Coordinates of C-alpha atoms (C1' of nucleotides) in Angstrom, one line a residue:
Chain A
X29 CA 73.2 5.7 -15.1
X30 CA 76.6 6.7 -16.0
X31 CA 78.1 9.9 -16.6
X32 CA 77.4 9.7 -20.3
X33 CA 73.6 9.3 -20.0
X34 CA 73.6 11.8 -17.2
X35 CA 75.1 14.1 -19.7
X36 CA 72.7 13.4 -22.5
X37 CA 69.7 13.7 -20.4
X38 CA 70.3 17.3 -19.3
X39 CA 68.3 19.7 -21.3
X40 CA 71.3 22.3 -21.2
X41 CA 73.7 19.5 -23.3
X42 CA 71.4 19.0 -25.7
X43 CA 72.8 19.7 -29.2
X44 CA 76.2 19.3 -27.9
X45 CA 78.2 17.1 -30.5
X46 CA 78.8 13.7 -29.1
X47 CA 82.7 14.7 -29.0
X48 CA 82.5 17.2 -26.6
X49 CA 79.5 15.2 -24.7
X50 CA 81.8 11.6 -24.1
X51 CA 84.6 14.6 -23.0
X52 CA 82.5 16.0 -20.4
X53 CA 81.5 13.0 -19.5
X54 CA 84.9 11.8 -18.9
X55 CA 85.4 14.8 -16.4
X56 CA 82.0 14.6 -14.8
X57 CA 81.0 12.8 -11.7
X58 CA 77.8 11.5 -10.3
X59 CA 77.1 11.5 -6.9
X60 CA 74.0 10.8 -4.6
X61 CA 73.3 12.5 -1.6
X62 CA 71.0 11.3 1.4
X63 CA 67.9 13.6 2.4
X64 CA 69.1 16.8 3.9
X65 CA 72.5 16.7 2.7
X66 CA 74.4 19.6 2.5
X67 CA 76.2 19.9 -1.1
X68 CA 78.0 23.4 -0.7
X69 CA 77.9 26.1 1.6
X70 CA 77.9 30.2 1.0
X71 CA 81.3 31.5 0.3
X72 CA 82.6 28.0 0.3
X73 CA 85.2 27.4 -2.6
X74 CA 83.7 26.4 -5.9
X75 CA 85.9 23.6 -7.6
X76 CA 82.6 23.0 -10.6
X77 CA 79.0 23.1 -10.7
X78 CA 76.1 20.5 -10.8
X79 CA 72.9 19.1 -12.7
X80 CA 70.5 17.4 -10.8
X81 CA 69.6 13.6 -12.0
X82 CA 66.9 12.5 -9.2
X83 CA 65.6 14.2 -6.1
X84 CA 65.4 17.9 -5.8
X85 CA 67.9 20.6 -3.9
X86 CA 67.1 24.0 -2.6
X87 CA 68.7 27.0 -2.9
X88 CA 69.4 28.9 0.3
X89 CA 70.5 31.8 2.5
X90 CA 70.4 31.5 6.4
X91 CA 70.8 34.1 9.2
X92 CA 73.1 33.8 12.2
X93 CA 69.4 33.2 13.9
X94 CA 68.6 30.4 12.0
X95 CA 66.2 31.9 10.0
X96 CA 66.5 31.3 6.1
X97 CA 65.3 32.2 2.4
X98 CA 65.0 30.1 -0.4
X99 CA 65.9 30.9 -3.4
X100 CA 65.3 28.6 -5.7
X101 CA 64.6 24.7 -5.8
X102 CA 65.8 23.0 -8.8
X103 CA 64.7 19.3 -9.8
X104 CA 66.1 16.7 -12.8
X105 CA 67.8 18.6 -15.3
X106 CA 68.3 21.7 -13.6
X107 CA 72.0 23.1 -13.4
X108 CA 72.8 24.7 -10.5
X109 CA 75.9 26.4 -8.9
X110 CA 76.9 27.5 -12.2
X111 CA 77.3 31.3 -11.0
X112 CA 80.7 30.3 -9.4
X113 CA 82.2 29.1 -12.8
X114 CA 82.0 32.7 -14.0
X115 CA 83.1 35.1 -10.9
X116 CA 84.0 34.6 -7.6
X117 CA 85.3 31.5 -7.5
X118 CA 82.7 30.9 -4.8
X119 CA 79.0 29.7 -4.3
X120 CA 76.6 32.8 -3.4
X121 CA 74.4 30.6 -1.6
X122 CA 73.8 27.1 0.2
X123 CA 72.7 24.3 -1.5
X124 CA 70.8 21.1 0.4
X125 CA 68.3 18.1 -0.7
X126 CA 64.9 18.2 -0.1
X127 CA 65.2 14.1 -0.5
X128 CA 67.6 11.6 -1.2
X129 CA 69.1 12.6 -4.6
X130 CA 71.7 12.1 -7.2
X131 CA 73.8 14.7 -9.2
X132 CA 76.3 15.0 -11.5
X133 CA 79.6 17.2 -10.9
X134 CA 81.0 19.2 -13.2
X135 CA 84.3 20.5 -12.9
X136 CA 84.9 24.4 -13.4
X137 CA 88.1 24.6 -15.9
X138 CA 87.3 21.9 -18.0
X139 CA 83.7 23.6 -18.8
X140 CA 84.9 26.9 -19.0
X141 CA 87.4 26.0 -21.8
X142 CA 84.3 23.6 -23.6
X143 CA 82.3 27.3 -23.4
X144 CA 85.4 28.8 -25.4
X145 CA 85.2 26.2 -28.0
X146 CA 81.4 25.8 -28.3
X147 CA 79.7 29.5 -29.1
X148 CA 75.7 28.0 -29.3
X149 CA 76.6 26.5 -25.4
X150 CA 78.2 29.8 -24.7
X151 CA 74.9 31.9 -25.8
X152 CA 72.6 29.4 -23.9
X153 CA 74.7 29.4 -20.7
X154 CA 74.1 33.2 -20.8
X155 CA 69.9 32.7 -21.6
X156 CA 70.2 31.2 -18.6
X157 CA 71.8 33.6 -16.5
X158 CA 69.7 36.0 -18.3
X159 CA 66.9 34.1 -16.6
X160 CA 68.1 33.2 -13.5
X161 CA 68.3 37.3 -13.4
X162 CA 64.8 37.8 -14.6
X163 CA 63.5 35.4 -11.7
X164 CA 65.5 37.2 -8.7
X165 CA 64.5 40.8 -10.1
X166 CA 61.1 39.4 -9.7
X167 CA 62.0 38.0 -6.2
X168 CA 62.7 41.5 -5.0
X169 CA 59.7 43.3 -6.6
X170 CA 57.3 40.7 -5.0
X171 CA 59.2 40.9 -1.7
X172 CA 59.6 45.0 -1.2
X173 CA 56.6 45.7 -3.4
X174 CA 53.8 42.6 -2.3
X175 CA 52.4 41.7 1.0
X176 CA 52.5 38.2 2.1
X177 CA 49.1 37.3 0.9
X178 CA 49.8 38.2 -2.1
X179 CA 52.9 36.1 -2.6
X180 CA 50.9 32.8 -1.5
X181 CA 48.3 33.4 -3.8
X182 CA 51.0 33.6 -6.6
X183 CA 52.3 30.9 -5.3
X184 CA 49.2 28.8 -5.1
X185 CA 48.9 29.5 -8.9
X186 CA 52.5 28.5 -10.0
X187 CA 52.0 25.7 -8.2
X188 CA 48.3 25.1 -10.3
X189 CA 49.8 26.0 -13.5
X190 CA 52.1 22.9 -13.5
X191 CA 49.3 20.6 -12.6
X192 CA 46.1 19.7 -14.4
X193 CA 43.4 19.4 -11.5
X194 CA 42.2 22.0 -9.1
X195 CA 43.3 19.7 -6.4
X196 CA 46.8 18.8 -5.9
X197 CA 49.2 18.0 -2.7
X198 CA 51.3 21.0 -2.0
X199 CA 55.0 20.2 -2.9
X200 CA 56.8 20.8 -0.1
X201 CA 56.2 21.1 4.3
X202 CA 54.3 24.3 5.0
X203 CA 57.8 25.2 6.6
X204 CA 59.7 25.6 3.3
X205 CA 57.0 26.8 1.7
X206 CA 56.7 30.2 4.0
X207 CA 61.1 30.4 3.6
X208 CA 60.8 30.4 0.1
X209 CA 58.1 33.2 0.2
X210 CA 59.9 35.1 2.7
X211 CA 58.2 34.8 5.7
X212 CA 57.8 31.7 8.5
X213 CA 55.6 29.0 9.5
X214 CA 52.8 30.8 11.4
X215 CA 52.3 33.8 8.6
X216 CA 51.6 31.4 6.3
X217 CA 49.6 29.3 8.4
X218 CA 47.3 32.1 9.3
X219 CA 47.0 33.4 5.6
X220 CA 46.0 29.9 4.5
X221 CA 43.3 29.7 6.9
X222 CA 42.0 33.1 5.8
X223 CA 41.8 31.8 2.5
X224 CA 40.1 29.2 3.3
X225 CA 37.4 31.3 6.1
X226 CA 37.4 33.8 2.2
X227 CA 36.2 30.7 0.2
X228 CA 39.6 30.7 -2.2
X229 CA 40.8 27.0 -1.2
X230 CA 39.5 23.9 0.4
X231 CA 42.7 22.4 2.3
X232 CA 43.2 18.9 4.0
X233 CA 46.4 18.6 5.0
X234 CA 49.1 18.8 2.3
X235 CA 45.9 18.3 -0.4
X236 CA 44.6 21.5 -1.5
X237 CA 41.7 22.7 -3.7
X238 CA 41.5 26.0 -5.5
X239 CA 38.4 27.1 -5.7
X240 CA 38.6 30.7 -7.0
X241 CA 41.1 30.7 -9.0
X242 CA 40.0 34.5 -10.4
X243 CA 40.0 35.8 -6.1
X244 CA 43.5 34.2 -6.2
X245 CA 44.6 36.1 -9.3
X246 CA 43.3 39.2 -7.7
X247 CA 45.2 39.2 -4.6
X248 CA 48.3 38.1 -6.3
X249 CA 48.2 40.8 -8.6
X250 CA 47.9 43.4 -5.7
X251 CA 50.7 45.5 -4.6
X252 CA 51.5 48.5 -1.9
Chain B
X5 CA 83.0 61.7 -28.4
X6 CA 82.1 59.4 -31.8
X7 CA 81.0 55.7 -31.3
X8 CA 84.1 54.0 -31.7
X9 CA 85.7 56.4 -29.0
X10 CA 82.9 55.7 -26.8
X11 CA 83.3 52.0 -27.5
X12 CA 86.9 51.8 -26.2
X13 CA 85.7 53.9 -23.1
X14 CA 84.2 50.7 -22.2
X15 CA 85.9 48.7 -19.4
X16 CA 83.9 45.6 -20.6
X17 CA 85.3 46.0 -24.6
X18 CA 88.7 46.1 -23.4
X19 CA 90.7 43.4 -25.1
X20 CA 88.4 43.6 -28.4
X21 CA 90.3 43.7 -31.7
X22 CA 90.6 46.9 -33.5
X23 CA 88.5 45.3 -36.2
X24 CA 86.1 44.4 -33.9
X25 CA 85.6 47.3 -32.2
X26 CA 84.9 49.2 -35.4
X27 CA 82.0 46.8 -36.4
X28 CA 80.2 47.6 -33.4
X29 CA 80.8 51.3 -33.2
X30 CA 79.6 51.1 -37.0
X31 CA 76.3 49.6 -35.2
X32 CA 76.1 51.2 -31.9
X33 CA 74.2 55.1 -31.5
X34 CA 75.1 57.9 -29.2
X35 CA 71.9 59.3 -27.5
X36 CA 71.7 61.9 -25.3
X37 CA 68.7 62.2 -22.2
X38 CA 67.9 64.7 -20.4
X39 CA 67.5 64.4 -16.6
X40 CA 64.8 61.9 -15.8
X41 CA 64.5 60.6 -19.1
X42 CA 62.8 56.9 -19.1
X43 CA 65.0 54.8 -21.6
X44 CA 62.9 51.8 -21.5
X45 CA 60.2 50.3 -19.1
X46 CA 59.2 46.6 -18.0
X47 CA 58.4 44.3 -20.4
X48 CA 59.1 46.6 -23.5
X49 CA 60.8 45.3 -26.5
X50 CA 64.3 45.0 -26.4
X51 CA 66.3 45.2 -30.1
X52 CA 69.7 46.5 -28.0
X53 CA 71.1 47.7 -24.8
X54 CA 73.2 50.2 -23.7
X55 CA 76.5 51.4 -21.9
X56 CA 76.3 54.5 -19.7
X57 CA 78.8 57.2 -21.4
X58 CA 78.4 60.1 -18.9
X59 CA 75.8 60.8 -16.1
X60 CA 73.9 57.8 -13.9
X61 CA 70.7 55.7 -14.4
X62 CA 68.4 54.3 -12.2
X63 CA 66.8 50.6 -12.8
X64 CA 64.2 49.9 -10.8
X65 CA 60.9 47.5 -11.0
X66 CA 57.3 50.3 -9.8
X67 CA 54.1 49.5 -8.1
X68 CA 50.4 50.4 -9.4
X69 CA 50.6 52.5 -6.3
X70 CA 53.7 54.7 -7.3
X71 CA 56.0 52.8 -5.0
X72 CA 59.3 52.2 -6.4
X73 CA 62.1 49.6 -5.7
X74 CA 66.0 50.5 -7.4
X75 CA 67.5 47.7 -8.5
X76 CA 70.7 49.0 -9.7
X77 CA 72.2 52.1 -10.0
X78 CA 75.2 52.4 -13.0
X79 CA 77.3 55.1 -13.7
X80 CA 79.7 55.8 -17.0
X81 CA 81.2 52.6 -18.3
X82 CA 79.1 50.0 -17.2
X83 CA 76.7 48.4 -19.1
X84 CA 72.7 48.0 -18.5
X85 CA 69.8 46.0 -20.3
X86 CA 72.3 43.2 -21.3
X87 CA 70.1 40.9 -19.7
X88 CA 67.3 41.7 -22.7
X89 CA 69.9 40.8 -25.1
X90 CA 70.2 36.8 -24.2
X91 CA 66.6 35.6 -23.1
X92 CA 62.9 37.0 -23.4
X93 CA 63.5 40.0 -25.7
X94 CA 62.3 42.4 -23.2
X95 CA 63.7 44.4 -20.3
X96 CA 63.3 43.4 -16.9
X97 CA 63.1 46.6 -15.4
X98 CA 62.9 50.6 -16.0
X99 CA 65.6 52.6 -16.7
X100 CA 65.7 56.1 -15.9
X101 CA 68.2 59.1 -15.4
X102 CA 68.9 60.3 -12.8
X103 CA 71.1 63.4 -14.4
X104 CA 71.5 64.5 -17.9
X105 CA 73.2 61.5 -19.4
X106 CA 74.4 59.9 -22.6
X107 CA 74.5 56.5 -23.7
X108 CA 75.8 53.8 -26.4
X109 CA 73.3 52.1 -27.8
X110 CA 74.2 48.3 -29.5
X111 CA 71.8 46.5 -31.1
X112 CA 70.9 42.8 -30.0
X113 CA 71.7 41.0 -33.0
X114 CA 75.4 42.3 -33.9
X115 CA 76.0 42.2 -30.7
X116 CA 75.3 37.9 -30.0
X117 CA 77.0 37.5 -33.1
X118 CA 80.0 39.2 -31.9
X119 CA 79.7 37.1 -28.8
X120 CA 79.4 34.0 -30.9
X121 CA 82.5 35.1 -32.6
X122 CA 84.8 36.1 -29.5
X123 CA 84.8 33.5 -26.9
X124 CA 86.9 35.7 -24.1
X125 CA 84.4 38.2 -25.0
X126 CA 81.4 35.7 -23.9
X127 CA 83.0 34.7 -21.0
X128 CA 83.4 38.3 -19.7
X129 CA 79.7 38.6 -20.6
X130 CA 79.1 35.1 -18.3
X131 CA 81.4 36.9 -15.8
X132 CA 79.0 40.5 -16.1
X133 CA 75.8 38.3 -15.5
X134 CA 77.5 36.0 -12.7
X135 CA 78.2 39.4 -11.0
X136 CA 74.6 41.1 -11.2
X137 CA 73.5 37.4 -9.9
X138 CA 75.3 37.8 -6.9
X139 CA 74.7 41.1 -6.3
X140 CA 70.9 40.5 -6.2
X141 CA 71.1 37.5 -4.3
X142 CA 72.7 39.7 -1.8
X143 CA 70.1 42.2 -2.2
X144 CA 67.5 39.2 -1.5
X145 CA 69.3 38.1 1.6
X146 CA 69.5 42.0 2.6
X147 CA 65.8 42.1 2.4
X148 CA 64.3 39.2 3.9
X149 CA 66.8 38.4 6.6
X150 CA 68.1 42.4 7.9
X151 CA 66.2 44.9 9.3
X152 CA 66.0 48.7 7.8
X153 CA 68.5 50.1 10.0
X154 CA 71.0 47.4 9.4
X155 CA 70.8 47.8 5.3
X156 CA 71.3 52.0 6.0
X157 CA 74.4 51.0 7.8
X158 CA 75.7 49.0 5.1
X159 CA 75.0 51.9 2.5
X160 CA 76.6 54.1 4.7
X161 CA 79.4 52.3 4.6
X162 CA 79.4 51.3 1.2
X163 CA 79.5 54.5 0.2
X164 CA 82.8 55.2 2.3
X165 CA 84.7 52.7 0.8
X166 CA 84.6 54.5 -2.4
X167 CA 85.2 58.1 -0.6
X168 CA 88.7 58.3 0.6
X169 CA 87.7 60.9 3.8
X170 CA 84.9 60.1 6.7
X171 CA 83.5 63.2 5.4
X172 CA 80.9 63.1 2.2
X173 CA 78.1 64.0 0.5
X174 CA 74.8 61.7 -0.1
X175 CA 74.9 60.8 -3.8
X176 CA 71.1 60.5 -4.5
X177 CA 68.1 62.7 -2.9
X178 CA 67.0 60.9 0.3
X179 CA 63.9 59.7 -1.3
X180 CA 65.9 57.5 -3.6
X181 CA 68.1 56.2 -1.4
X182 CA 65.6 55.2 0.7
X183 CA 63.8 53.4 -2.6
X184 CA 67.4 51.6 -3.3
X185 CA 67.3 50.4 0.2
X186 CA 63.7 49.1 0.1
X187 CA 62.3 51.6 2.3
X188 CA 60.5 54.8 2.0
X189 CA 61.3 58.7 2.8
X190 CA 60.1 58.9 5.8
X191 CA 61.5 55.7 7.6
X192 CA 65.2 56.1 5.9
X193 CA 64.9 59.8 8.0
X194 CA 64.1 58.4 11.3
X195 CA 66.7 56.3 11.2
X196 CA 69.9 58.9 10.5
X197 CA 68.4 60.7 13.2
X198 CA 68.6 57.7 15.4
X199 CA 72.2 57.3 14.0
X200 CA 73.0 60.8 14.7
X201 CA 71.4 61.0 17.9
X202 CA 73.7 57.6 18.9
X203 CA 76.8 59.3 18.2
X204 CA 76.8 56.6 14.8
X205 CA 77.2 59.7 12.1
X206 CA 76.8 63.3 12.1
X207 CA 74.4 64.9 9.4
X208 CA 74.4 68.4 7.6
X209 CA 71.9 68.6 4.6
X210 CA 73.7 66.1 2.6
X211 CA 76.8 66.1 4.1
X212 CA 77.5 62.9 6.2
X213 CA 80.4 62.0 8.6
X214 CA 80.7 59.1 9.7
X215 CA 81.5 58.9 13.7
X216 CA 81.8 55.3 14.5
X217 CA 82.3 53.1 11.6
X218 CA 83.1 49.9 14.1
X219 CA 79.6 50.8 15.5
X220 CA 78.0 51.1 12.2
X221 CA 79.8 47.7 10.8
X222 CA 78.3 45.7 14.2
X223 CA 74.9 47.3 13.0
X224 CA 75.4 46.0 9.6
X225 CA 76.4 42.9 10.5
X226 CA 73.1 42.4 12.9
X227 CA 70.4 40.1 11.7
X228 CA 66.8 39.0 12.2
Chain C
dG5 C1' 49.5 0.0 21.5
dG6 C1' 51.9 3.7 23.0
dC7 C1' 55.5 6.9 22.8
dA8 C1' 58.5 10.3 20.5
dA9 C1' 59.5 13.5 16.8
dG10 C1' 58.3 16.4 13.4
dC11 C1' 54.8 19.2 11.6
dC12 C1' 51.1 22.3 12.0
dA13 C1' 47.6 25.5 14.1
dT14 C1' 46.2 28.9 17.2
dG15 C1' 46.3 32.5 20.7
dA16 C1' 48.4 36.5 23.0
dC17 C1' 51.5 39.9 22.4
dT18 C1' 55.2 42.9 20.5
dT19 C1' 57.3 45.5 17.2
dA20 C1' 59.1 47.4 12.9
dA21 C1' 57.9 50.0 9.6
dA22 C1' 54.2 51.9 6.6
dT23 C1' 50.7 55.5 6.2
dC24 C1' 48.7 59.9 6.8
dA25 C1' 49.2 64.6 7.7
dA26 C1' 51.5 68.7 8.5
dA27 C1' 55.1 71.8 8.6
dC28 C1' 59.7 73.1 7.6
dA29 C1' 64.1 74.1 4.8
dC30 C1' 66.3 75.0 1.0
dC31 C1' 67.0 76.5 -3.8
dG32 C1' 66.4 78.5 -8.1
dC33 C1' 64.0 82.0 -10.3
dC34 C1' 61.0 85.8 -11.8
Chain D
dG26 C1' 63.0 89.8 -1.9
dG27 C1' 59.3 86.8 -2.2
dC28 C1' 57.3 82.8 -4.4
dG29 C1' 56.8 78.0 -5.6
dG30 C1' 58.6 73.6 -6.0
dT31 C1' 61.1 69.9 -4.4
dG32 C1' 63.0 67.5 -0.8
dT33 C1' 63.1 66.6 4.1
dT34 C1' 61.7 66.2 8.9
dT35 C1' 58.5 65.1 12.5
dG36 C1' 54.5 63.5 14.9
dA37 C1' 50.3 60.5 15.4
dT38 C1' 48.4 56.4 14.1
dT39 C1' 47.7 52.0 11.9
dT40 C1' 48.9 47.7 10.4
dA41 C1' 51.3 43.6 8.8
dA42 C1' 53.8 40.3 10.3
dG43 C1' 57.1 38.5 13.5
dT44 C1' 57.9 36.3 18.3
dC45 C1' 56.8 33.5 22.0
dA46 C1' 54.3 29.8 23.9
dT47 C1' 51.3 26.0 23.9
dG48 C1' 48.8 22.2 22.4
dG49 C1' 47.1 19.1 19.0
dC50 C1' 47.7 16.0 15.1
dT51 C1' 50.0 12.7 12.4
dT52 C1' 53.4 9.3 11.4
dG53 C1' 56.7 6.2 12.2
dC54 C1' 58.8 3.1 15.3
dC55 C1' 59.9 0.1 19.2

DNA sequence: GGCAAGCCATGACTTAAATCAAACACCGCC
DNA sequence: GGCGGTGTTTGATTTAAGTCATGGCTTGCC
């Protein structure tokens, strides 16, 4: 792929007039990354942004302890790093592959004087802060105002709602799975098994089965 | 105050041609709330958002169980329910007062059109939304990765770097500071006594002076 | 085949913080 | 001045979830 594909195949570009799309591309850089690779760290100086092409990357905070919290995890076509092009200067977060991967680079200056030119690009770049928002305010509601329980049982669903069986392989180790819901390894170990002892799941390794779906709902709609 | 005043009170419309300016303040409202008004709630249609003329609102996300979590609180000048304005159509959160307050009030539509019209005016917009990003992404990290004490600290300490003595008032009721920091009455309590009794602060009604900010910065600093 | 590494499950224990309950302090107001 | 409401403190108790420690399972690899 070059940089001109990699362009047109991001969602974001779409509707971009071929112009502007070849002169991005001109500016834009793909690279590829090994598994576990670290892209940019917190606070680190923020020279553009990215897309992802293949693979998937994961959105992170970490504690001196080592503990850490993911944020998000973007796949092909997502942007990601974009806050820095806007304030700062900086990345709020870390940013690592969950697999080997490819990206394309974007260069800060050079977008930010396309999103001056190019008002439609300029209204979708703030949906999707707008919904990058929307998604962290719910972060912090589920986190201060839902157990842990509850949490995996929305998970469990967002993970059902993007596939077409009851049964499906969960996405990621069970390790990421409990940073990106807040809590670690064992928590979520426990609270799998419970679902399981409850009748909710059947679980074989990384395969799971829901098997009711309405218990799930309940739990995940629960709240302190 | 008439709108067009209010609108060039606005830090964010600074730089808006005359012109401009008088388009939207031929749009935009003045309302006036009284203490604990709701302006909007969750999930409620959005046709506008607003700018905080005089007095503070909350925004903050509620449980079923009466629980709540703030989210922001914004004083005169800033703008709130922007987010409402680029994706989704509804707010994100509530928005309450916390004193007798007015507000401008700027409809959706003008308002993107503007936006697709004045391209420094969208990037200041990308740069607002970039900003509350950050902010809640700290607010995340805050919550899963410090303890209680540790995020008192930091408000503590927050709230001295816009006092210019060590010698202040609280600027909420305890109870609400206690639902900004993610906690509840009782706990947020315990732990200014703890403070007080550690020689951190010293603590009459809502009078706070701070003791020992270089302890207070190491608890801040502390992580799970 | 057997060994090591990563991943996962489970048990025992600790702990931070929420809940429940009661009393107190302060303030405005009739 | 006393009354009521709101806000605040404090104590006793419970509970969710984290920590520590161990062992087992799987998978890949020499």
């Amino acid at each position: 792929m070059n940089t001109a594909e990699a362009i047109r195949s991001i969602r974001f570009f779409n509707g971009l007039p071929d112009e502007l799309a070849d002169k991005l591309a001109s500016i834009s850089v793909i690279k590829t990354h090994p598994k576990d690779a670290l892209l940019f760290e917190s606070d680190s100086e923020a020279n553009g942004f990215y897309a992802v092409l293949t693979g998937r990357m994961k959105i992170f905070r970490t504690s001196p302890s080592g503990k850490e919290h993911i944020l998000h995890i973007f796949g092909p076509g997502e942007l990601f790093g974009e806050v820095a092009v806007f304030q700062g200067g900086t990345f709020p977060a870390n940013a690592q592959t969950l697999e080997e991967s490819s990206t394309l680079f974007i260069p800060r200056s050079d977008f930010r004087a396309m999103l001056g030119r190019e008002p439609d690009m300029a209204l979708k770049m703030m949906g999707l802060l707008a919904g990058r928002l929307r998604s962290l305010v719910n972060k912090v509601d589920d986190l201060t105002l839902k157990e842990t329980p509850s949490r995996v049982a929305s998970y469990l669903l967002l993970l059902h709602s993007s596939q077409n069986g009851d049964t499906f392989q969960l996405d990621l180790p069970k390790g990421q799975i409990a940073f990106y819901l807040g809590t670690i390894q064992e928590t979520l170990s426990r609270i799998l098994k419970r679902f399981v002892d409850e009748g909710l799941i059947e679980l074989r390794g990384k395969e799971i089965t829901l098997l009711d779906k309405a218990g799930l709902q309940d739990l995940a709609d629960e709240s302190r």
